[in-house]
PDB file of C-alpha atoms in Angstrom:
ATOM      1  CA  UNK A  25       3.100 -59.493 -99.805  1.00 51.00           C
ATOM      2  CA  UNK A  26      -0.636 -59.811-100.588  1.00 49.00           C
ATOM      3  CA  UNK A  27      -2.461 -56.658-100.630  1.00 51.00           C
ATOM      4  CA  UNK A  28      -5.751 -57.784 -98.004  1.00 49.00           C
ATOM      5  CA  UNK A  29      -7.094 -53.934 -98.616  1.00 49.00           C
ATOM      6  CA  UNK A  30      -9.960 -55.216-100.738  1.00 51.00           C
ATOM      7  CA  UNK A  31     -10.857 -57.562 -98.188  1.00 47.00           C
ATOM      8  CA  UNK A  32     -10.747 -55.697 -95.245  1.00 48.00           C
ATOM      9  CA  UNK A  33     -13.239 -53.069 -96.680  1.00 48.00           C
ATOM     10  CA  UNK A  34     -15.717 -55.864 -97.780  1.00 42.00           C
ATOM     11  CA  UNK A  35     -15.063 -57.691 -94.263  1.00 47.00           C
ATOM     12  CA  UNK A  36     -16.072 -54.008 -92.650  1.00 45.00           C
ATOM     13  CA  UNK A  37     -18.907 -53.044 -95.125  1.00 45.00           C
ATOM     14  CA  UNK A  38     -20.358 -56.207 -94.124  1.00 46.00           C
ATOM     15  CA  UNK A  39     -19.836 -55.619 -90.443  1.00 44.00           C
ATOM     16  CA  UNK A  40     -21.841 -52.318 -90.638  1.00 44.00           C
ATOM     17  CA  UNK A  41     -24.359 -53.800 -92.797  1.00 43.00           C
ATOM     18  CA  UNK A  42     -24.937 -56.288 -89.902  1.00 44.00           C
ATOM     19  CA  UNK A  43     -25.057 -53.560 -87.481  1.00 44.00           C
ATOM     20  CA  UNK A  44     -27.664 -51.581 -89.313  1.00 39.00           C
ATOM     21  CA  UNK A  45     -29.996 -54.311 -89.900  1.00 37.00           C
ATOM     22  CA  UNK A  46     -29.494 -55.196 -86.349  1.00 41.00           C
ATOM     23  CA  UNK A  47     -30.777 -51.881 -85.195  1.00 37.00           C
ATOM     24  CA  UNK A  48     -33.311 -51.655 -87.850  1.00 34.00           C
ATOM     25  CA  UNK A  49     -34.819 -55.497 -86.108  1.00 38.00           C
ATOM     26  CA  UNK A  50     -34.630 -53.804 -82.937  1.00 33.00           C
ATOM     27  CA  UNK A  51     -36.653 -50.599 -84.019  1.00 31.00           C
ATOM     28  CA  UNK A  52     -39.226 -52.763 -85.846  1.00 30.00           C
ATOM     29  CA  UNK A  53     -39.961 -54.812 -82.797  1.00 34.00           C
ATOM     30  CA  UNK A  54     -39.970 -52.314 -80.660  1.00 31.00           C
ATOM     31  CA  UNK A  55     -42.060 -50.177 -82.931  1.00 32.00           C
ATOM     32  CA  UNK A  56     -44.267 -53.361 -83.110  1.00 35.00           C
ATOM     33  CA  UNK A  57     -44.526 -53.382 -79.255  1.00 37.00           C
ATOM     34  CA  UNK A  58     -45.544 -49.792 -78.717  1.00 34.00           C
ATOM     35  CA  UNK A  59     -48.246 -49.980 -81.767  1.00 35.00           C
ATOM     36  CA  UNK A  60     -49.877 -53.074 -79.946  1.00 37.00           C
ATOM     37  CA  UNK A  61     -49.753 -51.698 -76.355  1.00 38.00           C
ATOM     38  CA  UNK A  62     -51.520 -48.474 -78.791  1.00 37.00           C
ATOM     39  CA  UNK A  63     -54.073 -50.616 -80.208  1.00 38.00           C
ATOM     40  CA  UNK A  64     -54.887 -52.547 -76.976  1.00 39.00           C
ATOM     41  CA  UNK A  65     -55.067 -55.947 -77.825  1.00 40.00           C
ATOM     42  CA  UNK A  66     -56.733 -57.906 -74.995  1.00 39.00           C
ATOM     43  CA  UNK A  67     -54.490 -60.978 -75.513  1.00 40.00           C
ATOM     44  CA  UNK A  68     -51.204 -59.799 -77.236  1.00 40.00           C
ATOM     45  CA  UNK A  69     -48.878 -62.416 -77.078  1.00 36.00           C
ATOM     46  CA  UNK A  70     -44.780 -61.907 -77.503  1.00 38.00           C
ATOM     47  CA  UNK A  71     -43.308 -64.301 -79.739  1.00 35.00           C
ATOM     48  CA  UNK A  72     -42.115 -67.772 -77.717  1.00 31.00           C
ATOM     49  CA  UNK A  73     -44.253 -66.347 -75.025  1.00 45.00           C
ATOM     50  CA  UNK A  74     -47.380 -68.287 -74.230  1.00 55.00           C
ATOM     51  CA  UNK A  75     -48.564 -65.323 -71.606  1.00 70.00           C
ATOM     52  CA  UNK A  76     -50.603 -62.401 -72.041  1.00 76.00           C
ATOM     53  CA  UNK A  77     -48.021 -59.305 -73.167  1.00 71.00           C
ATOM     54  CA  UNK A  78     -50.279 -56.898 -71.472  1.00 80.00           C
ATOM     55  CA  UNK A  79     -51.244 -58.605 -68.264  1.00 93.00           C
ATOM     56  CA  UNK A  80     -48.415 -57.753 -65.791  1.00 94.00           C
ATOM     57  CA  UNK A  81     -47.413 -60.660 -63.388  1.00 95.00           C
ATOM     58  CA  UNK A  82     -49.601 -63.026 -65.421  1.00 96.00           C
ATOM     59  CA  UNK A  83     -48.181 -66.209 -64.328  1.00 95.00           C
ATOM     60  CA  UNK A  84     -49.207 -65.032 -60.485  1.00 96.00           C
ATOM     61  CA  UNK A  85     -52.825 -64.905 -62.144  1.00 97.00           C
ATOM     62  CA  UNK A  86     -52.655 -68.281 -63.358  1.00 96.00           C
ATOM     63  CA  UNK A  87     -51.358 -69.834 -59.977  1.00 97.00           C
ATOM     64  CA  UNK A  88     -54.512 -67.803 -58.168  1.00 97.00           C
ATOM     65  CA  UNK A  89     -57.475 -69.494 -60.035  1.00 97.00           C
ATOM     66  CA  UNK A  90     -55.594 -72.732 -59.728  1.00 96.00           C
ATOM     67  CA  UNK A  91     -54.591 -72.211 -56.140  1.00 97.00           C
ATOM     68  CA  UNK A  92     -56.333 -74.721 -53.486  1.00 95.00           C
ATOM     69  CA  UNK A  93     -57.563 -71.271 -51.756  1.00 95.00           C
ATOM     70  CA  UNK A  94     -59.672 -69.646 -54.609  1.00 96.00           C
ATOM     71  CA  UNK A  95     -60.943 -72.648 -55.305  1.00 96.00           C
ATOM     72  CA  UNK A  96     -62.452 -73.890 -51.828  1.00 94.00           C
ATOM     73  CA  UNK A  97     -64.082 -69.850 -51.599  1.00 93.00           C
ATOM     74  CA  UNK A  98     -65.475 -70.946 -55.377  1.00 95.00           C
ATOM     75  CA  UNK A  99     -67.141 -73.908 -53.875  1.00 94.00           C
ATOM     76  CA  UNK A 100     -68.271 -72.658 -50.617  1.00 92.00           C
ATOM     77  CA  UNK A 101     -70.074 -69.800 -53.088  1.00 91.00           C
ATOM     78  CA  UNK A 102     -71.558 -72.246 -55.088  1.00 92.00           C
ATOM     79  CA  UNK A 103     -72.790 -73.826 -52.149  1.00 88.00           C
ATOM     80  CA  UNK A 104     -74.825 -70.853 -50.531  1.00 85.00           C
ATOM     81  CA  UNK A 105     -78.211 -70.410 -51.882  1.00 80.00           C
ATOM     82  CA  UNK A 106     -78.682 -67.312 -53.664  1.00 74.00           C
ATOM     83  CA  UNK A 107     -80.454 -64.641 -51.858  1.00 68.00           C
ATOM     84  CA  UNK A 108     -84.045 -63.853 -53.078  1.00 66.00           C
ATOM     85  CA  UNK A 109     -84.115 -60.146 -52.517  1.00 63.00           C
ATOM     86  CA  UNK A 110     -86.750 -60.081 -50.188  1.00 63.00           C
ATOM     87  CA  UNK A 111     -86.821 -57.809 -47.478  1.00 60.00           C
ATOM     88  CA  UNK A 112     -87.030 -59.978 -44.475  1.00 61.00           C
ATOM     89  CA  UNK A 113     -84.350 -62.254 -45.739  1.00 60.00           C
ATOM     90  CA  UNK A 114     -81.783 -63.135 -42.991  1.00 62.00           C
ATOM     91  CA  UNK A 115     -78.105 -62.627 -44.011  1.00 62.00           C
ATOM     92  CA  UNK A 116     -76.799 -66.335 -44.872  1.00 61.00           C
ATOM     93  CA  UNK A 117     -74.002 -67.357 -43.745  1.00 65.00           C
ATOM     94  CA  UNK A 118     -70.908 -68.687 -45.962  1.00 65.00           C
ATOM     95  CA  UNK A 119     -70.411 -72.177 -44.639  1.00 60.00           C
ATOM     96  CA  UNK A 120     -67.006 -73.147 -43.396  1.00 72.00           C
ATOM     97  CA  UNK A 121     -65.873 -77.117 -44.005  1.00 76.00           C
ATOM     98  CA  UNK A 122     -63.352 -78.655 -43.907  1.00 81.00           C
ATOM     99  CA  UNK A 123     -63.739 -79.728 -47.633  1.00 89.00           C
ATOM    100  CA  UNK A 124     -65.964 -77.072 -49.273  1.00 92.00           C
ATOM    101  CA  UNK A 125     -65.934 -79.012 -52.367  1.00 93.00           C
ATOM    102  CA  UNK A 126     -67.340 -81.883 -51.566  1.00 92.00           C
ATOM    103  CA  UNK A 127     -70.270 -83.105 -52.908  1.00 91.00           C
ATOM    104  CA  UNK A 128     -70.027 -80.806 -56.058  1.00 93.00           C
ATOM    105  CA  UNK A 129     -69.221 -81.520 -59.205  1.00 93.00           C
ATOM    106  CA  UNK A 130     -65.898 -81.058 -60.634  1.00 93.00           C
ATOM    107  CA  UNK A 131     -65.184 -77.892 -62.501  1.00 96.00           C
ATOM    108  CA  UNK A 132     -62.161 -76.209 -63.392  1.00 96.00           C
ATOM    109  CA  UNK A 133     -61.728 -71.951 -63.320  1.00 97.00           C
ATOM    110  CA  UNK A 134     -60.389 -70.910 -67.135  1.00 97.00           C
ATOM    111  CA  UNK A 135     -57.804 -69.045 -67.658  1.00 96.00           C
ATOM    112  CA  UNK A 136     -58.455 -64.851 -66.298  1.00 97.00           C
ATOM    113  CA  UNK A 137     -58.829 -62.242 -68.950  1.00 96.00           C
ATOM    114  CA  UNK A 138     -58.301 -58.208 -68.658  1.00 96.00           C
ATOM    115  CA  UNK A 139     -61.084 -56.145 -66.916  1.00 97.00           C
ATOM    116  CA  UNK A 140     -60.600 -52.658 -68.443  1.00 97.00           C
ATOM    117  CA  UNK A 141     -62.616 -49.957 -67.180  1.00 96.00           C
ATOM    118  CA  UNK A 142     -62.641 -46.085 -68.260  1.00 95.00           C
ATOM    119  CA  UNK A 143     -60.669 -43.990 -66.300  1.00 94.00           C
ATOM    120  CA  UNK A 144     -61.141 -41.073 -64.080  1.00 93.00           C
ATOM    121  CA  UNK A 145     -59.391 -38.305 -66.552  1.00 94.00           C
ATOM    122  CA  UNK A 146     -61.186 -40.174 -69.764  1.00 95.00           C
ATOM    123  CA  UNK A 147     -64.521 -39.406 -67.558  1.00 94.00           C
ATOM    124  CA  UNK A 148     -63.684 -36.292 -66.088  1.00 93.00           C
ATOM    125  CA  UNK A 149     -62.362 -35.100 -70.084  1.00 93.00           C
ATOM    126  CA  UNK A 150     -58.922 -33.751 -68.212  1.00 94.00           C
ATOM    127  CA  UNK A 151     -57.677 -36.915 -70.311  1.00 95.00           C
ATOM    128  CA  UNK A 152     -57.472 -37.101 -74.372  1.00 95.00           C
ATOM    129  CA  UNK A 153     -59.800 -39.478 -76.144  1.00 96.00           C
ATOM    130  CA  UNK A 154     -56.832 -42.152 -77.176  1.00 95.00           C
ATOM    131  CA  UNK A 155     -57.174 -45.882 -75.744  1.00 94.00           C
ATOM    132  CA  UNK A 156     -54.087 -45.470 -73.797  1.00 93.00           C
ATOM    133  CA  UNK A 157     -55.649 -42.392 -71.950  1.00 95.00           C
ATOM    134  CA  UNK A 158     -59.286 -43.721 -72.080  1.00 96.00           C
ATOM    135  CA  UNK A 159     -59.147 -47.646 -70.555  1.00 95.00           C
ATOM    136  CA  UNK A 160     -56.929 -48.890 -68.146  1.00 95.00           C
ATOM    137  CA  UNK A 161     -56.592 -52.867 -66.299  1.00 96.00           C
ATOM    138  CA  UNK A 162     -58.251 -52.365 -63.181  1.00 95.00           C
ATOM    139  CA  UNK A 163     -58.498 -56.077 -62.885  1.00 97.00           C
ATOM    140  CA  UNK A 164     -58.746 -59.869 -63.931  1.00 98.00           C
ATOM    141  CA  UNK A 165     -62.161 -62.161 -64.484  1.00 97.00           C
ATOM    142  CA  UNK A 166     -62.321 -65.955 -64.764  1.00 97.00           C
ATOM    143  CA  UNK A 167     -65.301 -68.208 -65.186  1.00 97.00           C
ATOM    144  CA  UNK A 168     -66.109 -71.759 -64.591  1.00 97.00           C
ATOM    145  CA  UNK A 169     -65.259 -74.588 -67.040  1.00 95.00           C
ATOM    146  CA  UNK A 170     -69.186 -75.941 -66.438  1.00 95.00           C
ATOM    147  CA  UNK A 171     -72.177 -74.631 -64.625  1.00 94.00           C
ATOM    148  CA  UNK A 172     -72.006 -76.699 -61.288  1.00 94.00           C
ATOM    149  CA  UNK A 173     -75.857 -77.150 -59.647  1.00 89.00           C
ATOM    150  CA  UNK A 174     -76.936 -74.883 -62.588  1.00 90.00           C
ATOM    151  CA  UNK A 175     -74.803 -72.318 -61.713  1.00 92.00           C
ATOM    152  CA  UNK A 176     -71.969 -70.356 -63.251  1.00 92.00           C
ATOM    153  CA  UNK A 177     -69.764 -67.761 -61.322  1.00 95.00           C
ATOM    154  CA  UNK A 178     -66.995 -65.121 -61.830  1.00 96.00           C
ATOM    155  CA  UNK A 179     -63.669 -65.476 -59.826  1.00 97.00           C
ATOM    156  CA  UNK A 180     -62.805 -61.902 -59.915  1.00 97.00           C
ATOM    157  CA  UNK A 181     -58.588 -61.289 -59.054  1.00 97.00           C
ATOM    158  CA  UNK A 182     -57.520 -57.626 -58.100  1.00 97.00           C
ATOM    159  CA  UNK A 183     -53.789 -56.595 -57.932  1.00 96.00           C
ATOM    160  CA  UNK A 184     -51.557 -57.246 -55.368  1.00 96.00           C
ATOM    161  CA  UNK A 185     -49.459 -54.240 -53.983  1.00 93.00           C
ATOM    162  CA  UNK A 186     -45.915 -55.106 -54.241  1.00 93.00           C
ATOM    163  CA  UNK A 187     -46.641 -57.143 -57.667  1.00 93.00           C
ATOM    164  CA  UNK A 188     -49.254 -60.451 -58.194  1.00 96.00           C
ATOM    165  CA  UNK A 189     -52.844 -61.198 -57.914  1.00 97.00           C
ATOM    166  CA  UNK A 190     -55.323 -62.214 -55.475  1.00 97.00           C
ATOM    167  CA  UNK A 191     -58.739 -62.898 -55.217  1.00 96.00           C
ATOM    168  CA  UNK A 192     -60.849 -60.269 -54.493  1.00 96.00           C
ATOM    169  CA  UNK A 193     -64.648 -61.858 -55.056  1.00 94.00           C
ATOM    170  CA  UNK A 194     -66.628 -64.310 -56.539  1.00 94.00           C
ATOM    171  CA  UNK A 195     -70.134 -63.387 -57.951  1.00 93.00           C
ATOM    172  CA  UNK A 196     -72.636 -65.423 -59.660  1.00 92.00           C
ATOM    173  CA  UNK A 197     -72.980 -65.295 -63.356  1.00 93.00           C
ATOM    174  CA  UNK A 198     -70.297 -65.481 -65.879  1.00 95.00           C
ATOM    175  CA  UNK A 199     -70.686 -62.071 -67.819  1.00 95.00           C
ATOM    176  CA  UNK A 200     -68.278 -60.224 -67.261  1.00 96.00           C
ATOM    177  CA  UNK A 201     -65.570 -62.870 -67.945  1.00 97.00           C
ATOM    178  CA  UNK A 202     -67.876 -63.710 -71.417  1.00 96.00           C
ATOM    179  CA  UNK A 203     -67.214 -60.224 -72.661  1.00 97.00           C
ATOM    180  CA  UNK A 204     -63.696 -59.416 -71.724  1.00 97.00           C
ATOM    181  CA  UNK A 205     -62.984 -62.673 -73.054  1.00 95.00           C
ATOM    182  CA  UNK A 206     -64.271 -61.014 -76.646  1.00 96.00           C
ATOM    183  CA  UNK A 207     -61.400 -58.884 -77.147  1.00 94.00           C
ATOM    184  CA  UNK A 208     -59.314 -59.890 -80.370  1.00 90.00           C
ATOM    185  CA  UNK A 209     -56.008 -58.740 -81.758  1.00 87.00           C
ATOM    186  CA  UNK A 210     -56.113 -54.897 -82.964  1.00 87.00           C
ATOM    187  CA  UNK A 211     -59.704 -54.315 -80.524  1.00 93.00           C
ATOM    188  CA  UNK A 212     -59.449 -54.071 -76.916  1.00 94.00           C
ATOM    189  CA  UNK A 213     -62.914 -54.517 -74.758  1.00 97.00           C
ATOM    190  CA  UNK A 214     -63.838 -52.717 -71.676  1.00 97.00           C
ATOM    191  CA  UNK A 215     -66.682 -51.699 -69.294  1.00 97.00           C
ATOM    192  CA  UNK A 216     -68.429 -48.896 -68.221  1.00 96.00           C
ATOM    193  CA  UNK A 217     -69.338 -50.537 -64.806  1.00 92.00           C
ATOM    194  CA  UNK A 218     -71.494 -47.967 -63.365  1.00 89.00           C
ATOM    195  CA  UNK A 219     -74.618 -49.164 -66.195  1.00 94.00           C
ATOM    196  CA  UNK A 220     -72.599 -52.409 -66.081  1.00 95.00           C
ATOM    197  CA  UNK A 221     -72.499 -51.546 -70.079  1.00 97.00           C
ATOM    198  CA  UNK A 222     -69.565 -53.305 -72.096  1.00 98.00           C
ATOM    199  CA  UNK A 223     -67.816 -52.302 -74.922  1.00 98.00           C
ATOM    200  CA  UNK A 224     -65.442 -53.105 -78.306  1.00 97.00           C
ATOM    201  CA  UNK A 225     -62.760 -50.278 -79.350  1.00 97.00           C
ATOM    202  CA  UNK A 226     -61.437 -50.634 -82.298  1.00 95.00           C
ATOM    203  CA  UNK A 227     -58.476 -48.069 -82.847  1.00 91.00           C
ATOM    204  CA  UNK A 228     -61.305 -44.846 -81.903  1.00 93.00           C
ATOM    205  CA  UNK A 229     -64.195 -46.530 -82.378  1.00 97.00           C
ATOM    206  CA  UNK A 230     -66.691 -47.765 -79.648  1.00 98.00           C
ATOM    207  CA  UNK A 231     -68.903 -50.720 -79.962  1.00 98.00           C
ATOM    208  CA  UNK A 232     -71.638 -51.759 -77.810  1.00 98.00           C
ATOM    209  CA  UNK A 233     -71.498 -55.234 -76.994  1.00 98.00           C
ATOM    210  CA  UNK A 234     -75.129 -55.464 -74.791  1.00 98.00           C
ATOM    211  CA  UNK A 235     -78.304 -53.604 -74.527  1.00 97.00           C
ATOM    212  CA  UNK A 236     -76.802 -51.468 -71.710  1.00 97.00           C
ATOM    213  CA  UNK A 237     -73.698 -50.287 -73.822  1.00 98.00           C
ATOM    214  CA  UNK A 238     -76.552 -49.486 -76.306  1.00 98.00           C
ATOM    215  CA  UNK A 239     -78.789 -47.758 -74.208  1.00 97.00           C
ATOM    216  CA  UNK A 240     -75.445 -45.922 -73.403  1.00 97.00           C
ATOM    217  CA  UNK A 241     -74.993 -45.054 -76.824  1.00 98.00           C
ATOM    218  CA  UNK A 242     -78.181 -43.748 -77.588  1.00 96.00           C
ATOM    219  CA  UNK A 243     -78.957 -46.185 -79.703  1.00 96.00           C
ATOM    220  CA  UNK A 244     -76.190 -45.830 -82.259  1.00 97.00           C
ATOM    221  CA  UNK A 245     -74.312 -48.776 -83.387  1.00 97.00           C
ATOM    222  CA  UNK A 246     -71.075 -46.843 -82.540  1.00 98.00           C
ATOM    223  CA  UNK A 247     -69.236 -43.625 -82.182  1.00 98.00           C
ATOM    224  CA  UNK A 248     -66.046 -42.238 -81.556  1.00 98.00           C
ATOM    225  CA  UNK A 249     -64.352 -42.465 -78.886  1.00 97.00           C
ATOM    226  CA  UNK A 250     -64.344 -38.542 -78.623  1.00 97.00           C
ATOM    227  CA  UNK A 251     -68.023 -38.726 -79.050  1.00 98.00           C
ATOM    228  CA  UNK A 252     -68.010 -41.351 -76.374  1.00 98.00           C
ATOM    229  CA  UNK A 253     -66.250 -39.272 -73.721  1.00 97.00           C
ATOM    230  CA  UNK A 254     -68.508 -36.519 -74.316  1.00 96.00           C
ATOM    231  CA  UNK A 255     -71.532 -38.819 -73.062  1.00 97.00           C
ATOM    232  CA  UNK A 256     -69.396 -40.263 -70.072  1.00 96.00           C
ATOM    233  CA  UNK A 257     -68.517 -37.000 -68.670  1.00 94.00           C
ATOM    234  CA  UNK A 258     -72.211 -35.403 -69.033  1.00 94.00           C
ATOM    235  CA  UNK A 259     -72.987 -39.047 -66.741  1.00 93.00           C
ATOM    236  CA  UNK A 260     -70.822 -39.052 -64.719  1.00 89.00           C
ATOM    237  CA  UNK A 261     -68.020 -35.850 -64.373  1.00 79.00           C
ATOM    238  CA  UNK A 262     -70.174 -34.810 -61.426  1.00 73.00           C
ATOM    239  CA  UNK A 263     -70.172 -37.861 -59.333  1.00 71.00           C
ATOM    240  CA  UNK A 264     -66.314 -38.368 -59.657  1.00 64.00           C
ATOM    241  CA  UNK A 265     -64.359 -39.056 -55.783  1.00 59.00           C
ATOM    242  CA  UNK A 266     -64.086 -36.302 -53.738  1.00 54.00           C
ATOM    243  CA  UNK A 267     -67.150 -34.599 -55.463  1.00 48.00           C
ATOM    244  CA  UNK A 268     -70.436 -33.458 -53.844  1.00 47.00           C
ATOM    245  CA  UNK A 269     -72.531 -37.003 -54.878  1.00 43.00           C
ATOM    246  CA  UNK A 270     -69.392 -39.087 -53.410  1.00 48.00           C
ATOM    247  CA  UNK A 271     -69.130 -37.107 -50.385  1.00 45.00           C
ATOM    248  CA  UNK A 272     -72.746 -37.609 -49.308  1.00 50.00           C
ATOM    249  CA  UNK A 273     -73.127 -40.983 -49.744  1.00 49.00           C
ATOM    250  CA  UNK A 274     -74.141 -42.202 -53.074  1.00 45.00           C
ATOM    251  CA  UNK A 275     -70.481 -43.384 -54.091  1.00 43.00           C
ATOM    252  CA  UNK A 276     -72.210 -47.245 -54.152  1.00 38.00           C
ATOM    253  CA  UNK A 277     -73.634 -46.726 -57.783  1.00 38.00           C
ATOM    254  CA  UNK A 278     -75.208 -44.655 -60.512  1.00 34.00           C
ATOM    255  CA  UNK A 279     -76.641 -44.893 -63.723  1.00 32.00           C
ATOM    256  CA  UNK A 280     -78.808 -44.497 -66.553  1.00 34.00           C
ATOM    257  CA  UNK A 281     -82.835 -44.224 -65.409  1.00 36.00           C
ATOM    258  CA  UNK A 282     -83.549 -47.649 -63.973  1.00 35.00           C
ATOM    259  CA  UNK A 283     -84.983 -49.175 -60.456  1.00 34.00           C
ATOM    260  CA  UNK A 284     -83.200 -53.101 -60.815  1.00 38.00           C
ATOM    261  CA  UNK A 285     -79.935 -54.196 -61.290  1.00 42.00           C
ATOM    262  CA  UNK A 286     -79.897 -55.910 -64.472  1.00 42.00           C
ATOM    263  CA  UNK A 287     -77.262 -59.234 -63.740  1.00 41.00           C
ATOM    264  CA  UNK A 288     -77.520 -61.421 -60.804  1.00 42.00           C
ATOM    265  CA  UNK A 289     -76.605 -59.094 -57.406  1.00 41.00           C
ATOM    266  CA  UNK A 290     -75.544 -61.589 -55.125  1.00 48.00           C
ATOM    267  CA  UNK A 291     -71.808 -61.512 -54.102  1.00 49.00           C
ATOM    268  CA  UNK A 292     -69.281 -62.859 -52.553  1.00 51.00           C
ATOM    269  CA  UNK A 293     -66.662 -59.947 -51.802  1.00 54.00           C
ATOM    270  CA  UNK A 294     -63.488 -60.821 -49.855  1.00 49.00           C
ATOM    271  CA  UNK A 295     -61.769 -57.819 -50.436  1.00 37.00           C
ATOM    272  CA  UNK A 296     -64.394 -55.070 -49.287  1.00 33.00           C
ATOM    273  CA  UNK A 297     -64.711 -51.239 -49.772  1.00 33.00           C
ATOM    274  CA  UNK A 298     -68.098 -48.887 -49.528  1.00 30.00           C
ATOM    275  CA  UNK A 299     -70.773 -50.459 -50.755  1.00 31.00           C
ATOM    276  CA  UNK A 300     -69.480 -53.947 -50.919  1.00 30.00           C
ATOM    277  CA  UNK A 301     -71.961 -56.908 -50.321  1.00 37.00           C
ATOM    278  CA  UNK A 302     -68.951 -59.193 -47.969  1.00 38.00           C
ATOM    279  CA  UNK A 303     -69.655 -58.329 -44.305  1.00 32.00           C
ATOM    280  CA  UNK A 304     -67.438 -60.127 -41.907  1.00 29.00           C
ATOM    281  CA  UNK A 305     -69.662 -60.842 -38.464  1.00 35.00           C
ATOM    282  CA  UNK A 306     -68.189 -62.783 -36.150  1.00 36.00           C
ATOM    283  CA  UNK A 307     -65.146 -63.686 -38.292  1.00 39.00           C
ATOM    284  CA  UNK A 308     -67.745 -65.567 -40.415  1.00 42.00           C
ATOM    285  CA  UNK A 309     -68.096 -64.511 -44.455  1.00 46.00           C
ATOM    286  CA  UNK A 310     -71.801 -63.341 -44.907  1.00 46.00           C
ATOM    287  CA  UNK A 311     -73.862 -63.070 -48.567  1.00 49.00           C
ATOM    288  CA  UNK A 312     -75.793 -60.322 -49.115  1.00 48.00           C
ATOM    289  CA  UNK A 313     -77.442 -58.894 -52.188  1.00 48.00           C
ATOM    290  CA  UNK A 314     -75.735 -55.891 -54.005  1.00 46.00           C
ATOM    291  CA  UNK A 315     -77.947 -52.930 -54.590  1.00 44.00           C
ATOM    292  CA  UNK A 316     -77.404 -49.675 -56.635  1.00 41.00           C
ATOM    293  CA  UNK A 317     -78.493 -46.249 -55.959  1.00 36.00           C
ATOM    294  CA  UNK A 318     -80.071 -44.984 -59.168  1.00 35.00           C
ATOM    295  CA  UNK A 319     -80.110 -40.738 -60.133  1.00 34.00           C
ATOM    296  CA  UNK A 320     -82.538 -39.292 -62.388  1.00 32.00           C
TER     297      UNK A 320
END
């Protein structure tokens, strides 16, 4: 009789062998995962997975901007005159056709990127200065392919309760989606919206990205981001929800010393909330012109 002794123990070395290196693949990649959702990468990509890793319900964001819906309210923006400011203006009304885009020229909405905004606990220093504590998706942006009559816009998506996206307003300029869309692998963008200032972090360091991030920095080219929560919460720890400046009233904006909002303020909201410039008279959508309280 052959003695298979030998060859059993080399058959079951090898089988833990496999095991181990299977485990040790699953801890690297899963390690990998929880370093990048660390890090923040704005577009963090699995592998054989064209979607955005970080974006939850992605594919519902895609099918929104591309949807016959968002892009009719698009067009019908586009095709309002924007509001001068002045005083005596009447509210316009958004027209309602039967084919809104006709007559325009043909554009195409890009792909949405991540809004991330500070949060609450970040501004209110209850939270620790870490990305994952500091920013968090409060929603997606998407510009135009083309400037159509001169004009670009933002499609801006919010979450859907229950899972998916839907459009939540259109506003001119194309901003917001330029910067979000800066984020790289390893650096993770977001805004400060209430100086509309935006912002690079890489690992826990924060970047201006325009004048108003600057002017929000003091000037400095960049800072922690412990430094950086320390100037957020002397802005803006007071003037959190449920405190004295949001209970009487001025909930609709603050910021640094300044009389003029700095971007383009007309906007089409279609999801509304204090302060939003959507009213609905008459079952009709109306554009109005955004403005922001300012505190000294």
């Amino acid at each position: 009789m052959r003695d298979t002794s030998g060859t059993s123990g080399i058959e079951m070395s090898s089988k833990r062998a496999a095991s181990r290196f299977s485990r040790l693949s699953i801890v690297i990649a899963v390690s990998a995962s929880a370093l990048l959702s660390v890090v923040g990468p704005a577009h963090a990509v699995p592998a054989k997975d064209p979607l955005p890793a970080d974006i939850p319900d992605y594919q519902a964001a895609l099918d929104a901007v591309k949807s016959t819906d968002v892009r009719n309210a698009v067009c019908r923006f586009l095709s309002t005159p924007v509001p001068t400011g002045d005083a005596g203006e009447p509210v316009q009304t958004i027209p309602e056709t039967a084919e809104p885009c006709q007559g325009l020229p043909v554009f195409t909405i890009k792909d949405p990127v991540a809004r991330n905004e500070i949060t609450p606990g970040f501004v209110a220093g209850t939270a620790q200065p870490l990305p994952t504590e500091a920013i968090k998706l409060t929603g997606l942006v998407s510009s135009l392919s083309t400037t159509v009559n001169g004009r670009n816009a933002t499609v801006m998506l919010a979450p859907t309760q229950g899972g998916g996206w839907h459009l939540a307003a259109v506003r001119d300029g194309d901003s917001d989606a330029t910067y979000a869309g800066k984020a790289t692998v390893g650096t993770l963008v977001f805004t400060e919206p209430q100086i509309r200032g935006w912002y690079q972090l890489k690992l826990t360091t924060v970047e201006p990205l325009n004048d108003q991030a600057r002017q929000g920095l003091g000037g400095q080219a960049s800072v922690s981001l412990s430094e950086y929560q320390k100037l957020v919460k002397a802005r803006y720890a007071d003037k959190l929800p449920g405190s004295e400046y949001d209970t009487t009233g001025h909930s609709s904006g603050y910021s640094l010393q300044r009389t003029e909002d700095d971007a383009p303020s007309s906007t089409l909201l279609l999801a509304g909330g204090s302060g939003t410039a959507l009213a609905l008279a008459g079952g009709a959508a109306v554009l109005r012109q955004r403005r922001r309280v300012s505190t000294r």
